Short mmCIF file of C-alpha atoms and ligand atoms in Angstrom, two decimals:
data_model
loop_
_atom_site.label_atom_id
_atom_site.label_comp_id
_atom_site.label_asym_id
_atom_site.label_seq_id
_atom_site.Cartn_x
_atom_site.Cartn_y
_atom_site.Cartn_z
CA MET L 277 0.03 0.04 -0.02
CA ILE L 278 1.13 3.56 -0.71
CA ASP L 279 2.06 5.61 2.35
CA VAL L 280 1.70 9.33 2.01
CA PHE L 281 3.62 11.41 4.56
CA SER L 282 1.79 14.64 4.61
CA TRP L 283 -0.19 17.46 6.25
CA PRO L 284 -3.40 19.20 5.24
CA THR L 285 -1.86 22.08 3.26
CA PRO L 286 -2.23 22.85 -0.42
CA ASN L 287 0.80 20.78 -1.50
CA GLY L 288 -0.45 17.85 0.68
CA HIS L 289 -4.05 18.21 -0.67
CA LYS L 290 -2.78 17.75 -4.24
CA VAL L 291 -1.64 14.19 -3.49
CA HIS L 292 -4.61 13.38 -1.25
CA ILE L 293 -6.95 14.39 -4.06
CA MET L 294 -5.10 12.44 -6.68
CA LEU L 295 -5.05 9.25 -4.56
CA GLU L 296 -8.82 9.63 -3.99
CA GLU L 297 -9.43 10.44 -7.76
CA CYS L 298 -7.47 7.26 -8.69
CA GLY L 299 -9.15 5.10 -6.07
CA LEU L 300 -5.75 3.91 -4.81
CA ALA L 301 -5.44 2.36 -1.41
CA TYR L 302 -3.19 4.46 0.78
CA ARG L 303 -2.31 5.24 4.34
CA ALA L 304 -2.06 8.88 5.38
CA ILE L 305 0.83 9.48 7.82
CA PRO L 306 0.75 12.89 9.42
CA VAL L 307 3.96 15.02 9.40
CA ASN L 308 3.16 17.85 11.69
CA ILE L 309 5.23 20.65 10.08
CA GLY L 310 4.26 23.08 12.82
CA ALA L 311 5.79 20.75 15.45
CA GLY L 312 9.01 20.13 13.41
CA ASP L 313 8.24 16.53 12.25
CA GLN L 314 9.71 17.41 8.88
CA PHE L 315 13.17 17.63 10.41
CA ARG L 316 13.09 14.01 11.74
CA PRO L 317 15.91 11.93 10.13
CA GLU L 318 13.48 9.23 8.96
CA PHE L 319 11.42 11.90 7.11
CA LEU L 320 14.52 13.70 5.67
CA ALA L 321 15.61 10.31 4.31
CA ILE L 322 12.76 10.40 1.90
CA SER L 323 12.23 14.16 1.67
CA PRO L 324 15.62 15.92 1.93
CA ASN L 325 14.05 19.40 1.42
CA ASN L 326 12.14 19.01 4.72
CA LYS L 327 8.81 19.47 3.09
CA ILE L 328 5.63 17.47 2.68
CA PRO L 329 4.32 15.65 0.77
CA ALA L 330 6.32 12.48 0.17
CA ILE L 331 5.26 9.00 -0.61
CA THR L 332 6.59 5.44 -0.47
CA ASP L 333 5.18 2.79 -2.74
CA PRO L 334 6.39 -0.86 -2.15
CA ASP L 335 5.15 -1.65 -5.65
CA GLY L 336 7.11 0.85 -7.69
CA PRO L 337 8.57 0.55 -11.19
CA GLY L 338 9.81 -2.97 -11.89
CA GLY L 339 7.93 -4.12 -8.79
CA ARG L 340 10.58 -2.55 -6.55
CA PRO L 341 9.91 0.04 -3.77
CA ILE L 342 10.12 3.66 -4.51
CA SER L 343 9.98 6.83 -2.48
CA LEU L 344 9.35 10.30 -3.94
CA PHE L 345 9.13 13.93 -2.76
CA GLU L 346 7.82 17.04 -4.59
CA SER L 347 4.15 17.05 -5.21
CA GLY L 348 4.41 17.53 -8.97
CA ALA L 349 6.69 14.47 -9.32
CA ILE L 350 4.28 12.49 -7.13
CA LEU L 351 1.36 13.42 -9.30
CA VAL L 352 3.24 12.45 -12.54
CA TYR L 353 4.24 9.17 -10.88
CA LEU L 354 0.60 8.28 -9.78
CA ALA L 355 -0.68 9.32 -13.19
CA GLY L 356 1.81 6.93 -14.73
CA LYS L 357 0.99 4.13 -12.30
CA THR L 358 -2.77 4.30 -12.99
CA GLY L 359 -2.98 5.71 -16.47
CA ARG L 360 -5.28 8.41 -15.18
CA PHE L 361 -5.31 12.28 -15.39
CA LEU L 362 -2.37 12.57 -17.80
CA PRO L 363 -3.15 11.98 -21.47
CA ALA L 364 -1.22 9.28 -23.29
CA GLY L 365 -0.67 11.25 -26.51
CA ASP L 366 2.47 13.29 -26.54
CA ARG L 367 0.85 16.64 -27.68
CA GLU L 368 -1.85 16.43 -25.08
CA LYS L 369 0.60 15.15 -22.32
CA TYR L 370 3.00 18.05 -22.80
CA GLU L 371 0.11 20.51 -22.76
CA VAL L 372 -0.83 19.19 -19.32
CA LEU L 373 2.71 19.12 -18.09
CA GLN L 374 3.46 22.77 -19.03
CA TRP L 375 0.44 23.85 -16.83
CA LEU L 376 1.58 21.51 -14.09
CA MET L 377 5.02 23.23 -14.23
CA PHE L 378 3.34 26.63 -14.20
CA GLN L 379 1.63 25.58 -10.97
CA MET L 380 4.81 24.22 -9.46
CA GLY L 381 7.10 27.13 -10.46
CA GLY L 382 4.63 30.02 -10.27
CA VAL L 383 1.28 29.52 -8.59
CA GLY L 384 2.43 27.64 -5.54
CA PRO L 385 5.49 29.77 -4.68
CA MET L 386 3.94 33.16 -5.42
CA LEU L 387 0.61 32.63 -3.76
CA GLY L 388 2.51 31.09 -0.79
CA GLN L 389 4.45 34.33 -0.50
CA ALA L 390 1.35 36.50 -0.88
CA HIS L 391 -0.21 34.52 1.97
CA HIS L 392 2.95 34.79 4.01
CA PHE L 393 3.39 38.51 3.82
CA ARG L 394 -0.31 39.36 4.12
CA ILE L 395 -1.03 37.00 7.04
CA TYR L 396 2.02 35.60 8.85
CA ALA L 397 4.80 38.22 8.56
CA PRO L 398 5.43 39.92 11.93
CA GLU L 399 5.68 43.32 10.22
CA LYS L 400 3.36 44.46 7.45
CA ILE L 401 5.93 45.33 4.70
CA GLU L 402 4.07 47.27 2.05
CA TYR L 403 6.52 46.53 -0.77
CA ALA L 404 6.32 42.77 -0.22
CA ILE L 405 2.54 42.77 0.24
CA ASN L 406 2.12 44.71 -3.04
CA ARG L 407 4.64 42.74 -4.90
CA TYR L 408 3.13 39.32 -4.09
CA THR L 409 -0.57 40.46 -4.13
CA ASN L 410 0.00 41.91 -7.58
CA GLU L 411 1.81 38.69 -8.70
CA ALA L 412 -1.15 36.65 -7.35
CA LYS L 413 -3.63 38.80 -9.32
CA ARG L 414 -1.51 38.44 -12.47
CA LEU L 415 -1.40 34.66 -12.13
CA TYR L 416 -5.19 34.49 -11.48
CA GLY L 417 -5.59 36.54 -14.67
CA VAL L 418 -3.44 34.04 -16.66
CA ILE L 419 -5.50 31.11 -15.37
CA ASP L 420 -8.72 32.93 -16.11
CA LYS L 421 -7.71 33.68 -19.63
CA ARG L 422 -6.62 30.04 -20.26
CA LEU L 423 -10.00 28.85 -18.86
CA SER L 424 -11.83 31.21 -21.21
CA GLN L 425 -10.28 29.22 -24.07
CA SER L 426 -10.14 25.65 -22.57
CA PRO L 427 -12.50 23.73 -20.26
CA TRP L 428 -9.65 22.48 -18.16
CA LEU L 429 -6.21 24.04 -17.42
CA GLY L 430 -4.35 21.16 -19.29
CA GLY L 431 -6.76 20.98 -22.21
CA ARG L 432 -9.90 19.03 -22.94
CA GLU L 433 -9.79 16.73 -19.93
CA TYR L 434 -9.56 17.18 -16.18
CA SER L 435 -5.94 16.43 -15.31
CA ILE L 436 -3.06 16.51 -12.80
CA ALA L 437 -2.72 20.29 -13.83
CA ASP L 438 -6.22 20.97 -12.34
CA ILE L 439 -5.47 18.77 -9.38
CA ALA L 440 -2.26 20.60 -8.60
CA THR L 441 -3.67 24.13 -8.99
CA PHE L 442 -7.09 23.87 -7.21
CA PRO L 443 -5.81 23.49 -3.64
CA TRP L 444 -3.76 26.69 -3.93
CA LEU L 445 -6.72 28.73 -4.98
CA ARG L 446 -8.87 27.68 -2.01
CA SER L 447 -7.14 30.37 0.07
CA TRP L 448 -7.91 33.19 -2.36
CA GLU L 449 -9.05 35.61 0.33
CA ASN L 450 -5.80 35.41 2.16
CA GLN L 451 -4.04 36.08 -1.14
CA GLY L 452 -5.86 39.39 -1.60
CA ILE L 453 -8.01 38.00 -4.40
CA VAL L 454 -11.73 38.58 -5.18
CA LEU L 455 -12.76 35.34 -6.93
CA ALA L 456 -15.68 36.98 -8.73
CA ASP L 457 -13.17 39.13 -10.70
CA TYR L 458 -12.10 35.92 -12.52
CA PRO L 459 -15.40 34.37 -13.84
CA HIS L 460 -13.85 31.54 -15.87
CA LEU L 461 -11.60 30.57 -13.10
CA LYS L 462 -14.51 30.82 -10.58
CA ALA L 463 -16.69 28.50 -12.68
CA TRP L 464 -13.81 25.92 -13.07
CA PHE L 465 -13.07 26.18 -9.29
CA GLU L 466 -16.71 25.43 -8.46
CA ARG L 467 -16.77 22.49 -10.87
CA ILE L 468 -13.69 20.92 -9.18
CA ALA L 469 -15.02 21.65 -5.72
CA GLU L 470 -18.09 19.56 -6.50
CA ARG L 471 -16.12 16.42 -7.34
CA PRO L 472 -16.64 13.78 -4.68
CA ALA L 473 -12.94 12.67 -4.77
CA VAL L 474 -11.86 16.33 -4.23
CA GLN L 475 -14.28 16.65 -1.28
CA ARG L 476 -12.76 13.54 0.25
CA GLY L 477 -9.14 14.65 -0.55
CA VAL L 478 -9.44 18.00 1.13
CA LYS L 479 -10.73 16.36 4.28
CA VAL L 480 -7.76 14.09 4.69
CA MET L 481 -6.10 15.04 8.07
CA ALA L 482 -8.06 18.31 7.96
CA GLU L 483 -9.00 17.96 11.67
CA LEU L 484 -5.27 18.00 12.58
CA ARG L 485 -4.54 21.50 11.21
CA LYS L 486 -4.89 24.60 13.39
CA PRO L 487 -4.32 28.15 12.40
CA ILE L 488 -0.56 29.06 12.82
CA ARG L 489 -0.61 31.58 15.74
CA ASP L 490 1.94 30.13 18.09
CA GLU L 491 5.41 31.86 18.02
CA LYS L 492 7.21 28.50 18.42
CA GLU L 493 5.38 27.17 15.34
CA LYS L 494 6.30 30.30 13.38
CA GLU L 495 9.94 29.81 14.35
CA ILE L 496 9.84 26.17 13.15
CA LEU L 497 8.14 27.13 9.76
CA PHE L 498 9.73 30.50 9.05
CA GLY L 499 12.55 31.08 11.49
CA LYS L 500 15.89 29.67 12.52
CA ALA L 501 14.74 26.04 12.82
CA GLN L 502 14.83 26.09 8.97
CA TYR L 503 18.37 27.13 8.77
CA GLU L 504 20.11 24.84 11.30
CA ARG L 505 22.34 22.26 9.50
CA ARG L 506 20.98 18.69 9.73
N1 GSH O 113 7.68 22.20 -4.08
C1 GSH O 113 7.18 21.43 -3.01
C2 GSH O 113 6.79 22.41 -1.85
C3 GSH O 113 6.33 21.64 -0.62
C4 GSH O 113 6.03 22.57 0.48
O1 GSH O 113 6.25 23.88 0.41
N2 GSH O 113 5.54 22.00 1.58
C5 GSH O 113 5.24 22.82 2.79
C6 GSH O 113 3.84 22.64 3.19
S1 GSH O 113 2.70 23.31 1.89
C7 GSH O 113 6.14 22.24 3.96
O2 GSH O 113 6.28 21.08 4.08
N3 GSH O 113 6.72 23.14 4.74
C8 GSH O 113 7.47 22.73 5.90
C9 GSH O 113 8.78 23.44 5.98
O3 GSH O 113 9.09 24.25 5.10
O4 GSH O 113 9.53 23.12 6.86
C10 GSH O 113 6.08 20.46 -3.39
O5 GSH O 113 5.30 20.88 -4.27
O6 GSH O 113 6.02 19.31 -2.89
#
């Protein structure tokens, strides 16, 4: 059975949703990133960047065990394993992969920073708030335009590009976004939110996550705990 080492955050939700969409049997193992579980040696052995999610699959390629970190790589792996949510044809496949990379390289990091500077930063730094809120708005605009031309982000079919992007947009309010300003994106978002597998996926471990208020937790996630050599 696949073990998913994770936490109920956008990058974790991507993998939880994909596992649910594919109907794969899995075990969800919490890695409490607010308590520092991501720095435990056994977790670093499979996820050297100290971030969730990671998976282990005893039945990997060639029937041998595999472990993987980076949510985009995990989605591509699960799509390959099941033949779901990544088209087989090269043209369609690369179209999906380019939108997956756009999520991994742009949407995730930039919306994460918008959220950070708007909500978590101890000082409200106007330059940083404007920089990342504007970048969030720009990215929502790119997605909205794409969805005015295509039913799904990756093309004609629902794919791992949609699965990767949706969890990040659930926190639109904290990113300084008004969803109604992006009508094509909003309609797509609501279509995805209605999918039963998505509703199950976003509930995985959801009861474990509390708002980050505690100073110790902030230090683990954003402070010197991150920069100690391990
Ligand atoms: N590019 C990575 C990003 C993963 C990531 O940022 N995970 C966050 C939670 S959403 C995390 O584990 N943070 C803990 C830490 O930075 O110590 C992926 O997509 O898997």
